[in-house]
Coordinates of C-alpha atoms and ligand atoms in Angstrom, one line a residue:
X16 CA 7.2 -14.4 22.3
X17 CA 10.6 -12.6 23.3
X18 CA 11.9 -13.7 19.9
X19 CA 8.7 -13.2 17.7
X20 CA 8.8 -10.3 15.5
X21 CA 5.6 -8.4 14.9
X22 CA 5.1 -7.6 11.2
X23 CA 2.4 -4.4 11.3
X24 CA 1.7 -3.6 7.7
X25 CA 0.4 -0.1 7.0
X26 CA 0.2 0.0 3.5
X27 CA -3.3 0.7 3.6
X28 CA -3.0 3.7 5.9
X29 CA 0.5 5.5 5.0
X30 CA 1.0 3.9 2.0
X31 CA -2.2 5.5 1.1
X32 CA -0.8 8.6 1.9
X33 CA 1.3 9.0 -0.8
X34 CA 0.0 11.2 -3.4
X35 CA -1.9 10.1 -6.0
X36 CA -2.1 6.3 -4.4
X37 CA -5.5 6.5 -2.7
X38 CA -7.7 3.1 -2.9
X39 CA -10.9 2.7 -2.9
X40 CA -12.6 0.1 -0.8
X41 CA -12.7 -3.0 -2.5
X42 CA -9.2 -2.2 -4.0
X43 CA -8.4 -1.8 0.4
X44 CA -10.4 -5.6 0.8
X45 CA -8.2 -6.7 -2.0
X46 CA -5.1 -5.8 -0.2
X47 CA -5.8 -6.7 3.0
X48 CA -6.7 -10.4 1.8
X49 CA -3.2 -10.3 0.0
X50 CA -1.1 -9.8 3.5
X51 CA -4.0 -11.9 5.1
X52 CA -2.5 -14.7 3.0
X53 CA 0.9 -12.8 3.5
X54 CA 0.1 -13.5 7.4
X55 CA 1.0 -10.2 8.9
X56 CA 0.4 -10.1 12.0
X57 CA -1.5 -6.8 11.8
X58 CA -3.3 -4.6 9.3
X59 CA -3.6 -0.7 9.6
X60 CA -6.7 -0.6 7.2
X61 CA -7.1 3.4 7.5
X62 CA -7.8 6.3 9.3
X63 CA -11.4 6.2 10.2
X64 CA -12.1 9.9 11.3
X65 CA -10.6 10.9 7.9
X66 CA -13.2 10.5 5.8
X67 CA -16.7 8.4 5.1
X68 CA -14.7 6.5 2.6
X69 CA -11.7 6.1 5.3
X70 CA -14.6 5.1 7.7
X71 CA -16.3 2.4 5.9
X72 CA -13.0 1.2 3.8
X73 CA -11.5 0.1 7.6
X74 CA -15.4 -1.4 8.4
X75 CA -15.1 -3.6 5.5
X76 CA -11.6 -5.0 5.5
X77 CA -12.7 -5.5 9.5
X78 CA -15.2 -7.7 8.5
X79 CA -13.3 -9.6 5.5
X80 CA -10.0 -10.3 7.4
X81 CA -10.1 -13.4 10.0
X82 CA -6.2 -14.6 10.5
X83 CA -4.4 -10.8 11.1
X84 CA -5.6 -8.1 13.4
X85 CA -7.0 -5.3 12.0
X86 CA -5.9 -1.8 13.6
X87 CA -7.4 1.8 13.0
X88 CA -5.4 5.2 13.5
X89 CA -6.9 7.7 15.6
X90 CA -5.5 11.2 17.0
X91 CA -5.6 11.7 20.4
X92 CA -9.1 13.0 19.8
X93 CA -12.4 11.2 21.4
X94 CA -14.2 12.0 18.0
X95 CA -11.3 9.8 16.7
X96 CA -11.1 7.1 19.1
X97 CA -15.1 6.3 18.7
X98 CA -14.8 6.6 14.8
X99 CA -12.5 4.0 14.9
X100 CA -13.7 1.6 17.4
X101 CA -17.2 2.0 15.7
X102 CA -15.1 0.9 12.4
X103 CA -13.7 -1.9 13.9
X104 CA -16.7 -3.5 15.4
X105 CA -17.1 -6.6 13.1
X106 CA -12.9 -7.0 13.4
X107 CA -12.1 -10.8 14.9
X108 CA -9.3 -9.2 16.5
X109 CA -8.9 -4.9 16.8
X110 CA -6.6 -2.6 17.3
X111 CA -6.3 1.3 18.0
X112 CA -3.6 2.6 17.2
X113 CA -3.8 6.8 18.7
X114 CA -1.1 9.3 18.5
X115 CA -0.2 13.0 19.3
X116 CA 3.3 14.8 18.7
X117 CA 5.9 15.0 21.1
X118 CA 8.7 16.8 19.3
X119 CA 9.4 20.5 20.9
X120 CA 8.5 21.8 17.0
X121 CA 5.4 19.9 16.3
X122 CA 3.8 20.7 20.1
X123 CA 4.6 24.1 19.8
X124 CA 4.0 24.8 16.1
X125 CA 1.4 22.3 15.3
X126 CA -0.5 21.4 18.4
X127 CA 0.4 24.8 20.2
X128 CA 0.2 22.9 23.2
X129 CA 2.0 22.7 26.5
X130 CA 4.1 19.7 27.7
X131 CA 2.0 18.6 30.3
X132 CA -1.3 19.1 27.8
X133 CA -0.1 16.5 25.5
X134 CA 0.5 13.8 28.4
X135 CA -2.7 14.5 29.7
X136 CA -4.4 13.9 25.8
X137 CA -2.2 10.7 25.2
X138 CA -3.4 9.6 28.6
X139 CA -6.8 10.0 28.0
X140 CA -6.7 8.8 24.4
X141 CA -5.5 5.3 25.3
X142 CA -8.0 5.4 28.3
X143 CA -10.8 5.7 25.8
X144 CA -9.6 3.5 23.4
X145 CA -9.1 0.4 26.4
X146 CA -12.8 1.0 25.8
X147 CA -13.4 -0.5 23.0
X148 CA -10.7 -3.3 22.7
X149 CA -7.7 -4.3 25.0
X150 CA -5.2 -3.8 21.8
X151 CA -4.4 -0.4 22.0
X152 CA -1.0 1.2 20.3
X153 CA 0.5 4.7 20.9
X154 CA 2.6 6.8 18.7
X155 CA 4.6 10.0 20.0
X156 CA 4.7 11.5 16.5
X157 CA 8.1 13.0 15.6
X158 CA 9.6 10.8 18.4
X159 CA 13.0 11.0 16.3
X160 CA 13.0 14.9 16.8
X161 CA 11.6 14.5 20.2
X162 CA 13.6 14.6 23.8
X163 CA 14.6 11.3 25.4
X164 CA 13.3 12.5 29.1
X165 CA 9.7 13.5 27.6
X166 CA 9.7 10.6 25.4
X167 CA 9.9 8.4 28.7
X168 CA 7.4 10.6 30.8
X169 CA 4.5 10.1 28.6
X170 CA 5.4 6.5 27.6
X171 CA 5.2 5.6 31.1
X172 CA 2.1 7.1 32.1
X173 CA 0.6 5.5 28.9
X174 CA 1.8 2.3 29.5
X175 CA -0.1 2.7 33.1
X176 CA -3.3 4.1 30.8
X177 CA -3.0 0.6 29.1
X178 CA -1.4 1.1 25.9
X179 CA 0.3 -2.5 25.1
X180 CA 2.5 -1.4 22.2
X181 CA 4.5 1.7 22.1
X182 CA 5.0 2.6 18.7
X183 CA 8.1 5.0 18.3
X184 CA 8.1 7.1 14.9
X185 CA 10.5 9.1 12.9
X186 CA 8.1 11.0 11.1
X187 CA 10.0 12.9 9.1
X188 CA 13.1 10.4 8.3
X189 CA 15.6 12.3 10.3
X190 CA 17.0 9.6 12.6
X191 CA 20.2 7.4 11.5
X192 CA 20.9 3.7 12.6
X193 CA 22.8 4.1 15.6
X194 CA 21.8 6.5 17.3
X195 CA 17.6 5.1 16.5
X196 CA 18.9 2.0 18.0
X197 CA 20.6 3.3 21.4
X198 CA 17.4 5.7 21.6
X199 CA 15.3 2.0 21.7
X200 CA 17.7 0.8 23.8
X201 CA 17.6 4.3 26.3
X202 CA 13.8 4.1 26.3
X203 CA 13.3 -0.1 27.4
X204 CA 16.0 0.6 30.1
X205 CA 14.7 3.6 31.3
X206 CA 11.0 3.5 31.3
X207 CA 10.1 1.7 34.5
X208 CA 7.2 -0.3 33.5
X209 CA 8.7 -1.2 30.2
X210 CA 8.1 -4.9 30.2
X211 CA 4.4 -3.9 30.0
X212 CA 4.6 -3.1 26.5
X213 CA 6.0 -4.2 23.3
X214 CA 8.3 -1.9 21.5
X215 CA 7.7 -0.8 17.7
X216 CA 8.9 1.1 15.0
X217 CA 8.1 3.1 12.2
X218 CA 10.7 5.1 10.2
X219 CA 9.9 7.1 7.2
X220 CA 12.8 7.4 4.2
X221 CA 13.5 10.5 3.8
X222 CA 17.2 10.0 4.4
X223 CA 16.8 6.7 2.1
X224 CA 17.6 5.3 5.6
X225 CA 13.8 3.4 7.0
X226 CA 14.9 -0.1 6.6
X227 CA 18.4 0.2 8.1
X228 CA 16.7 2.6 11.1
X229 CA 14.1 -0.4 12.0
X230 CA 16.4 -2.9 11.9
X231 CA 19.0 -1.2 14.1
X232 CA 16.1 -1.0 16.8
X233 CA 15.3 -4.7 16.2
X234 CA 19.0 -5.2 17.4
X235 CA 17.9 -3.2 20.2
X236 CA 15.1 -4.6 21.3
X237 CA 12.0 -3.4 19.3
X238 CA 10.2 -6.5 18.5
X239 CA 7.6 -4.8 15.8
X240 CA 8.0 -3.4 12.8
X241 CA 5.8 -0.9 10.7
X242 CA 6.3 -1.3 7.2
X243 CA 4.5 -1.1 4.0
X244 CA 4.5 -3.2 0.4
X245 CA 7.0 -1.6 -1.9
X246 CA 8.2 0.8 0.9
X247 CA 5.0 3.0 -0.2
X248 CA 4.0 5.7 2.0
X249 CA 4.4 9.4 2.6
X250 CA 6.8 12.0 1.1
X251 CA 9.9 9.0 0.4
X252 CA 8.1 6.4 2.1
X253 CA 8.0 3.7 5.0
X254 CA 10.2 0.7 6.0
X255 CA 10.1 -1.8 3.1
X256 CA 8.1 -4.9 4.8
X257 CA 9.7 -7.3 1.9
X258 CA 13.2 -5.8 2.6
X259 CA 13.0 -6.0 6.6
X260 CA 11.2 -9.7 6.6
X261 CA 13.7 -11.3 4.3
X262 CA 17.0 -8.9 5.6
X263 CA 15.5 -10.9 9.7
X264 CA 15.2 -14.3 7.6
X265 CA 17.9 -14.1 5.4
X266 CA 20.3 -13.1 8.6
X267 CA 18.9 -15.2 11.1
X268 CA 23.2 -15.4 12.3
X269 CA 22.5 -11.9 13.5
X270 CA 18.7 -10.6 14.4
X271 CA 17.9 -12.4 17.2
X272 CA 14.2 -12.7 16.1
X273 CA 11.9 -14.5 13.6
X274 CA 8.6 -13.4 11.3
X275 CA 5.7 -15.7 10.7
X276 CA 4.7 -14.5 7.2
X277 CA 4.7 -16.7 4.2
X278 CA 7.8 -14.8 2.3
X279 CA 6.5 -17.0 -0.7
X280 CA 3.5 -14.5 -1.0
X281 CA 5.2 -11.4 -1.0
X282 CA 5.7 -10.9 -4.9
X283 CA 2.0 -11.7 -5.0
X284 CA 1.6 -8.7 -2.9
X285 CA 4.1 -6.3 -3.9
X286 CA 2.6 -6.5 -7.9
X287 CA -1.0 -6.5 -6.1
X288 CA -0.2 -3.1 -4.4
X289 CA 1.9 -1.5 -7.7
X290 CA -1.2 -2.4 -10.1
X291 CA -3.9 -0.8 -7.7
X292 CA -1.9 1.9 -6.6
X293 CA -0.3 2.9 -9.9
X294 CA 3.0 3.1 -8.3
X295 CA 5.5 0.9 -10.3
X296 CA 8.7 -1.0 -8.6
X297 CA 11.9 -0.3 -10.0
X298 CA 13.6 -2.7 -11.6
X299 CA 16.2 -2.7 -9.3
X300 CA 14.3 -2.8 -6.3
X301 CA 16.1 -5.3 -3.5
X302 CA 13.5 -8.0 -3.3
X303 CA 11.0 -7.6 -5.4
X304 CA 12.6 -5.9 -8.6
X305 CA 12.5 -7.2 -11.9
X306 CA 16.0 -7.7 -11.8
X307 CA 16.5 -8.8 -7.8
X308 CA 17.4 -12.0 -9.2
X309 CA 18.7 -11.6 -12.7
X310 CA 22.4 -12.3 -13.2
X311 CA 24.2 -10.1 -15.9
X312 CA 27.6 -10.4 -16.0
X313 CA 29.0 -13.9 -17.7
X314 CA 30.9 -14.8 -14.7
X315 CA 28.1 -14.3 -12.1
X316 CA 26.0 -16.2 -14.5
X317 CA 28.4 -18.9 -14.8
X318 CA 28.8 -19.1 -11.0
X319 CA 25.3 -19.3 -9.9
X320 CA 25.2 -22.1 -13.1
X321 CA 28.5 -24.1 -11.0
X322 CA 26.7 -23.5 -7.4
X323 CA 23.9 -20.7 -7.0
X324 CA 25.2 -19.6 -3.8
X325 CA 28.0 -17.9 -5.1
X326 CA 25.9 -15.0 -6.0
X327 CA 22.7 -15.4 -4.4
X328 CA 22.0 -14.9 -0.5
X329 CA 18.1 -15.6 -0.8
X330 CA 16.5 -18.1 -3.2
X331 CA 14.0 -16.7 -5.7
X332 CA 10.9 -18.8 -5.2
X333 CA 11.0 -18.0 -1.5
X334 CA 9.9 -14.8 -1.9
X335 CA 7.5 -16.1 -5.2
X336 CA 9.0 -15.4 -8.4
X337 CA 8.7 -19.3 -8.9
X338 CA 4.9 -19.1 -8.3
X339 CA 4.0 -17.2 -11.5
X340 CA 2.9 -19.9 -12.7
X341 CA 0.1 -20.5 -15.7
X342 CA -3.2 -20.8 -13.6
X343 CA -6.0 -20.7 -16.6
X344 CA -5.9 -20.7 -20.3
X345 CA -8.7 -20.0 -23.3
X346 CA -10.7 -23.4 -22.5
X347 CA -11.1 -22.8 -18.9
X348 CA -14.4 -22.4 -17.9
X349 CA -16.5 -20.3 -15.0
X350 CA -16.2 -22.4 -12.0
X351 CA -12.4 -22.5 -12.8
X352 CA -12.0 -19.0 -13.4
X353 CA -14.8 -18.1 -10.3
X354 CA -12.2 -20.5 -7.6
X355 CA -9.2 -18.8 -8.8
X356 CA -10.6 -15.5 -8.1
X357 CA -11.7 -16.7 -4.8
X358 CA -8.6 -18.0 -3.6
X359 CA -6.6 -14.3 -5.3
X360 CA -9.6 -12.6 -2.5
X361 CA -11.8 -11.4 -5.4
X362 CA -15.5 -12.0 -4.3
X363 CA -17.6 -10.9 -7.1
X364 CA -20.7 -8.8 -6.0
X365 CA -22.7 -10.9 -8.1
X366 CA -23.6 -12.9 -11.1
X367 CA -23.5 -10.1 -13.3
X368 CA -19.8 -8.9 -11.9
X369 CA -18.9 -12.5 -12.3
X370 CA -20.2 -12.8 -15.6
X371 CA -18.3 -9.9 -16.4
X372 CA -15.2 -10.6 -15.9
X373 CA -15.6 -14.2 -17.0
X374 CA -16.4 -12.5 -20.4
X375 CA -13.2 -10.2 -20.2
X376 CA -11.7 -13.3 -19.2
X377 CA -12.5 -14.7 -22.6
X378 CA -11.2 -12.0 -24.7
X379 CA -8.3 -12.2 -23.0
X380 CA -8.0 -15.5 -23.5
X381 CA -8.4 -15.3 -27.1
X382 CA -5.8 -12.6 -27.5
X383 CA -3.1 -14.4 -24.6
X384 CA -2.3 -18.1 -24.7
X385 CA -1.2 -18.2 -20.9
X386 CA -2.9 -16.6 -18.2
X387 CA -0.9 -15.7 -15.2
X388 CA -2.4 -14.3 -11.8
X389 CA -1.2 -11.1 -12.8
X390 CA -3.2 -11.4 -15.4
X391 CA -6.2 -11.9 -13.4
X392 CA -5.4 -9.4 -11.0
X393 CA -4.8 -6.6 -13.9
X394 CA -8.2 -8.3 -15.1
X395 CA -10.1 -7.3 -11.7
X396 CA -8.8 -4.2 -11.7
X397 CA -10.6 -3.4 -15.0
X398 CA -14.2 -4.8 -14.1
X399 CA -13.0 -2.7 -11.0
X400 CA -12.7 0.5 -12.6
X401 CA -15.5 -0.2 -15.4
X402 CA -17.8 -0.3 -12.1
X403 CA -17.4 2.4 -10.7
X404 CA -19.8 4.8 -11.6
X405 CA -17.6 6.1 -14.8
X406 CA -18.7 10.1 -15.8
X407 CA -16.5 9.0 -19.0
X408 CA -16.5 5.8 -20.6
X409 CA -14.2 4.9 -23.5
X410 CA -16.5 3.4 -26.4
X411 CA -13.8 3.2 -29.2
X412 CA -10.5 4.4 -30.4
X413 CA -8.7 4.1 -33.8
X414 CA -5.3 5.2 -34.5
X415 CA -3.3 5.7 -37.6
X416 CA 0.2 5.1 -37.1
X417 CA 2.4 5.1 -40.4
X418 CA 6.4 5.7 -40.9
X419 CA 7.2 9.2 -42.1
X420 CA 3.2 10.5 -41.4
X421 CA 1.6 12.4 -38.2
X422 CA -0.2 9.9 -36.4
X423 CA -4.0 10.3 -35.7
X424 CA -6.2 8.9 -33.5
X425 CA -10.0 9.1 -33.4
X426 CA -12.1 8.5 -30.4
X427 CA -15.2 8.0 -29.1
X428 CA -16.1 8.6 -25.6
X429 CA -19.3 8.4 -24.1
X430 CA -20.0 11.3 -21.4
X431 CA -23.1 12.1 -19.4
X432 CA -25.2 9.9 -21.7
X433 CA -24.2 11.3 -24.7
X434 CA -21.5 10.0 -27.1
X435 CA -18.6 12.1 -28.5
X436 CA -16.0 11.7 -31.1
X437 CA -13.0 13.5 -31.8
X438 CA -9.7 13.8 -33.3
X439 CA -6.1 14.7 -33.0
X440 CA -2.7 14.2 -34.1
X441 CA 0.4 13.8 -31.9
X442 CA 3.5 12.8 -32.0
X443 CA 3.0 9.3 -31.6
X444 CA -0.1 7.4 -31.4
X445 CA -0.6 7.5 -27.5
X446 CA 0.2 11.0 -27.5
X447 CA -2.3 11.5 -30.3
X448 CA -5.3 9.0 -28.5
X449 CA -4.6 11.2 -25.2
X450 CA -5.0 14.6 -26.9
X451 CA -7.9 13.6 -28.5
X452 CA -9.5 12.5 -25.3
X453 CA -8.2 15.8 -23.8
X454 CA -10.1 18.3 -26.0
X455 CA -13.2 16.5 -25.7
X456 CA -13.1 16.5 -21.3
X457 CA -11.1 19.8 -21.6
X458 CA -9.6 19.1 -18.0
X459 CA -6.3 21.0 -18.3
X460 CA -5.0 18.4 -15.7
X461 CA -1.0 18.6 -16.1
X462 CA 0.5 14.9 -17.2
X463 CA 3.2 14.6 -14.7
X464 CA 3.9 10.8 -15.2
X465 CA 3.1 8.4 -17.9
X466 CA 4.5 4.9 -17.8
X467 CA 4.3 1.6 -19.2
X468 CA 5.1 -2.1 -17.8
X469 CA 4.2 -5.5 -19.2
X470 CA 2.6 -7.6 -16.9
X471 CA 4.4 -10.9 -17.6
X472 CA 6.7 -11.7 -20.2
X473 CA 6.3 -12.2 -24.1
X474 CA 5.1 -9.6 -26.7
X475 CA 1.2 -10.7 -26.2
X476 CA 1.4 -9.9 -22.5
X477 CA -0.8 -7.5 -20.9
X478 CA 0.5 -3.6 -21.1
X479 CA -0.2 -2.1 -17.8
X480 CA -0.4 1.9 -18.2
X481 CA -0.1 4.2 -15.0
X482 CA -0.9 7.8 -16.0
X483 CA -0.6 10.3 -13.3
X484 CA -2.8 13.7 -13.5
X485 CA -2.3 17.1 -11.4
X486 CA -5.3 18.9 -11.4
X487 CA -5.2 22.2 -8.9
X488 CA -2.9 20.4 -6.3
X489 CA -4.7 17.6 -6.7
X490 CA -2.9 14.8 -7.9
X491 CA -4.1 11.6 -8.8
X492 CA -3.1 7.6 -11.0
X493 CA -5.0 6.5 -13.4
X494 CA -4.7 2.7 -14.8
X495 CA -5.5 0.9 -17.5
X496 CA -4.7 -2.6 -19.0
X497 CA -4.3 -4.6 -22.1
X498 CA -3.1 -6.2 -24.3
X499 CA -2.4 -3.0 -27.3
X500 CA -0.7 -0.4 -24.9
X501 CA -2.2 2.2 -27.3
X502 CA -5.9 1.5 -25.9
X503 CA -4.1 0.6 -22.4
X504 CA -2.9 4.1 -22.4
X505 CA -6.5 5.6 -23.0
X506 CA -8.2 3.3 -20.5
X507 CA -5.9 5.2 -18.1
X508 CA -6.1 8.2 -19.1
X509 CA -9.5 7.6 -19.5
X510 CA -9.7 6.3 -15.7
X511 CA -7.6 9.1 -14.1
X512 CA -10.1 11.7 -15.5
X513 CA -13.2 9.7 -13.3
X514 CA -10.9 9.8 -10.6
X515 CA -10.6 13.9 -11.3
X516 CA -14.1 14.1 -12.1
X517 CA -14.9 12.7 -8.4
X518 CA -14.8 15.3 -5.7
X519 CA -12.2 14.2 -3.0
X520 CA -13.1 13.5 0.1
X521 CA -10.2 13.1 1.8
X522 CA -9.9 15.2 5.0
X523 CA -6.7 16.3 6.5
X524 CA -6.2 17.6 10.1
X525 CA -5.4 21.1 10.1
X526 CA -2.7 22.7 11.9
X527 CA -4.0 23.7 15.1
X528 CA -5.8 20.1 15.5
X529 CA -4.2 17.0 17.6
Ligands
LIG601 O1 4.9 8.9 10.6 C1 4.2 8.9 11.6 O2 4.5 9.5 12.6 C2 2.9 8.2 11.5 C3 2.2 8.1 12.9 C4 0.7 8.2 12.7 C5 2.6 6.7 13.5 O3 2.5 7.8 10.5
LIG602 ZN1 4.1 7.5 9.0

């Protein structure tokens, strides 16, 4: 096992926690069957003490998810410790994962505890969570602001509690490669019982530095790694798992460790996670960019042509830009369509879903010669958002775009049972269709992002629209898909006012909590 290492994936959990990409929880199932396929070793599904939603999202990816364990976060709190054990029930392997600060700042400014207090909660936190499954994780929160002796005080007499993995954050991205790394290396050599426990990481990137800070404490010793799809997560993010699993693979010469994940699924996953989430990848994005593996310059094209190792350290397909492959066409029919979706981890809630998307599947079919996964994925993600229970529903639009005129769009929307029309002009035809929707829901939500990707190649492909709304603090993504980005662009716009419309539920521990 010494030279296994443990890929904990907490996309679900911090990635969620970065504004605007909350997921509902069949969107969270979705996910989780991605990186199931992915084979992480371990899913952090949510935070079950945060919220109903929180609560029964974790429940349901416990009981979808066989091959990886599934972990729940809980503060130091017993309230916390039983929500998420409770959520974890149906799991064929659990985790809980609890944490309290340890940083001078956070323990006096957040927790306004003593020292001593906060040993005494972590203590009794992992106590209570031994409860309920012999997997238990703790995180000193802030532990890259916190002190090196206190750091090895409490992680001993946690270890003792029975915590099996110590999990040591920089919260807030402040730590730099070297000095994380001999901080790894201080704590296994200086906490007595350290052989009890496996050592992990998770670094945030404020510093642009979360990838470089978990791999310097894999050279020194940490043998798992918290990371998330795309790097999403809080404020600048997490660890990038694609960028830490292929950097280990890819320099096998000098990490003296190996991952058992599937590289070949990660694109699947990373386009999976930006089309839920609303959160596009950069083109230049190591990895999994559009342009990771795109050659621009005549003589690095002509070199990879000669011997593609003169340019390229990894190869393409093994981290699955080969695999977007055509799966279905127009003449496919049901059962086709039904297995594909099975084996993407859709399970249709029944015939009528099924028949649904089948349908949408058609007129997509009609429209697009070649149907990609993406395609299906983007597909789900309608019949998704079409099911939720929609306050607003787009019935039609119509847009008049000429050279040299105003462009106009009409639109009919159906809310609360009753249909409306109206019209606008704008500057161009989306900004027209989006100012017509606007003065009929009369949201004054402020546009703060508005952007547009096709889904595969070609000019029939699939326009995927992401369409972020702030709304009195609150901010939130809308999508929508197809294959006019006009009509794409309502359908989000169109989506991100439901998602406005629907009171948050979200709860955040207040400042004076653990
Ligand atoms: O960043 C952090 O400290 C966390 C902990 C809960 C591990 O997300
Ligand atoms: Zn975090």
């Amino acid at each position: 096992m010494k030279d296994k290492l443990i890929i904990f994936d907490t996309t679900l959990r911090d990635g969620e926690q970065s504004p605007g990409a909350s997921m509902n929880r069949d969107e969270k199932v979705r996910i989780a069957k991605a990186l199931e396929r992915l084979q992480v070793d371990i899913i952090e599904a949510g935070f079950p003490a945060a919220s109903p939603g929180d609560f029964e999202a974790v429940q349901a990816v416990a009981e979808a998810i066989k091959d990886s364990t599934v972990c729940g976060l809980a503060r130091a709190l017993d309230k916390d410790i039983d929500r998420a054990g409770e959520a974890l029930k149906a799991a064929n392997s659990s985790r809980i994962h609890t944490f309290i600060a340890t940083s001078p700042i956070h323990m006096k400014m957040k927790l306004n505890m003593e020292p001593e207090q906060v040993i005494e909660y972590a203590v009794r936190a992992v106590k209570r969570a031994r409860q309920y499954t012999d997997n238990v994780e703790f995180s000193p929160e802030d532990a890259g602001r916190s002190e090196e002796d206190f750091l090895c005080r409490i992680l001993e007499a946690v270890i003792d509690a029975g915590a099996t993995t110590l999990n040591i954050p920089d919260t807030v991205g402040y730590s730099v490669p070297e000095q994380f790394g001999a901080t790894i290396a201080n704590l296994i050599k200086r906490i007595p019982n350290s052989d009890k426990a496996i050592f992990s990481v998770h670094c945030h990137n404020d510093l642009g530095l979360a990838v470089a800070n978990s791999l310097a404490a894999v050279m020194n010793g940490a043998r798992q790694v918290e990371c998330t799809i795309n790097g999403l997560g809080e404020r600048a993010g997490n660890a990038s798992l694609e960028e830490v699993v292929m950097a280990v693979r890819t320099r096998h010469d000098v990490f003296p460790c190996r991952t058992d994940l599937d590289t070949r699924e990660i694109l699947t996953c990373s386009k999976l996670v930006s089309s839920i989430t609303g959160f596009p990848v950069q083109p230049n994005k190591a990895i999994v960019g559009a342009n990771a593996f795109a050659h621009e310059a005549g003589i690095h094209q002509d070199g990879v042509l000669k011997n593609r190792e003169t340019y390229e350290i990894m190869r393409a397909e093994d981290v699955g830009w080969s695999a977007n492959r055509m799966v279905l066409g127009k003449h496919s029919g049901r059962n086709a369509f039904k297995n594909r979706m099975t084996e993407l981890g859709v399970d249709f809630a029944g015939e009528e879903e099924l028949n649904e998307a089948f349908f949408k599947f058609k007129q997509l079919a009609d429209k697009k010669h070649d149907i990609y996964d993406e395609d299906l994925q983007a597909l789900i993600s309608e019949v998704s958002i079409d099911a939720e229970d929609e306050l607003v529903k787009l019935i039609s639009l119509q847009v008049c775009s000429e050279t040299g005129e105003t462009p106009i769009a009409k639109v009919t929307l159906r809310m609360n049972d009753q249909e409306m029309a109206g019209e606008a002009t704008g500057s161009g035809a989306v900004d027209a269709s989006l100012k017509a929707i606007e003065q009929m829901v009369n949201t004054d939500a402020i546009l703060q992002t508005y952007s547009v990707n096709s889904i595969t190649g070609g000019t029939d492909s699939l326009g995927e629209v992401t369409i972020r709304l702030e709304q009195g603090g609150r901010v939130i993504n809308g999508m929508g898909a197809d294959t006019d980005i006009v009509i794409a662009s309502a359908k989000a716009y169109v989506n991100a006012i439901n998602k406005l419309l629907t009171p948050g539920t979200r709860f955040h521990p207040q400042k004076g909590e653990v």
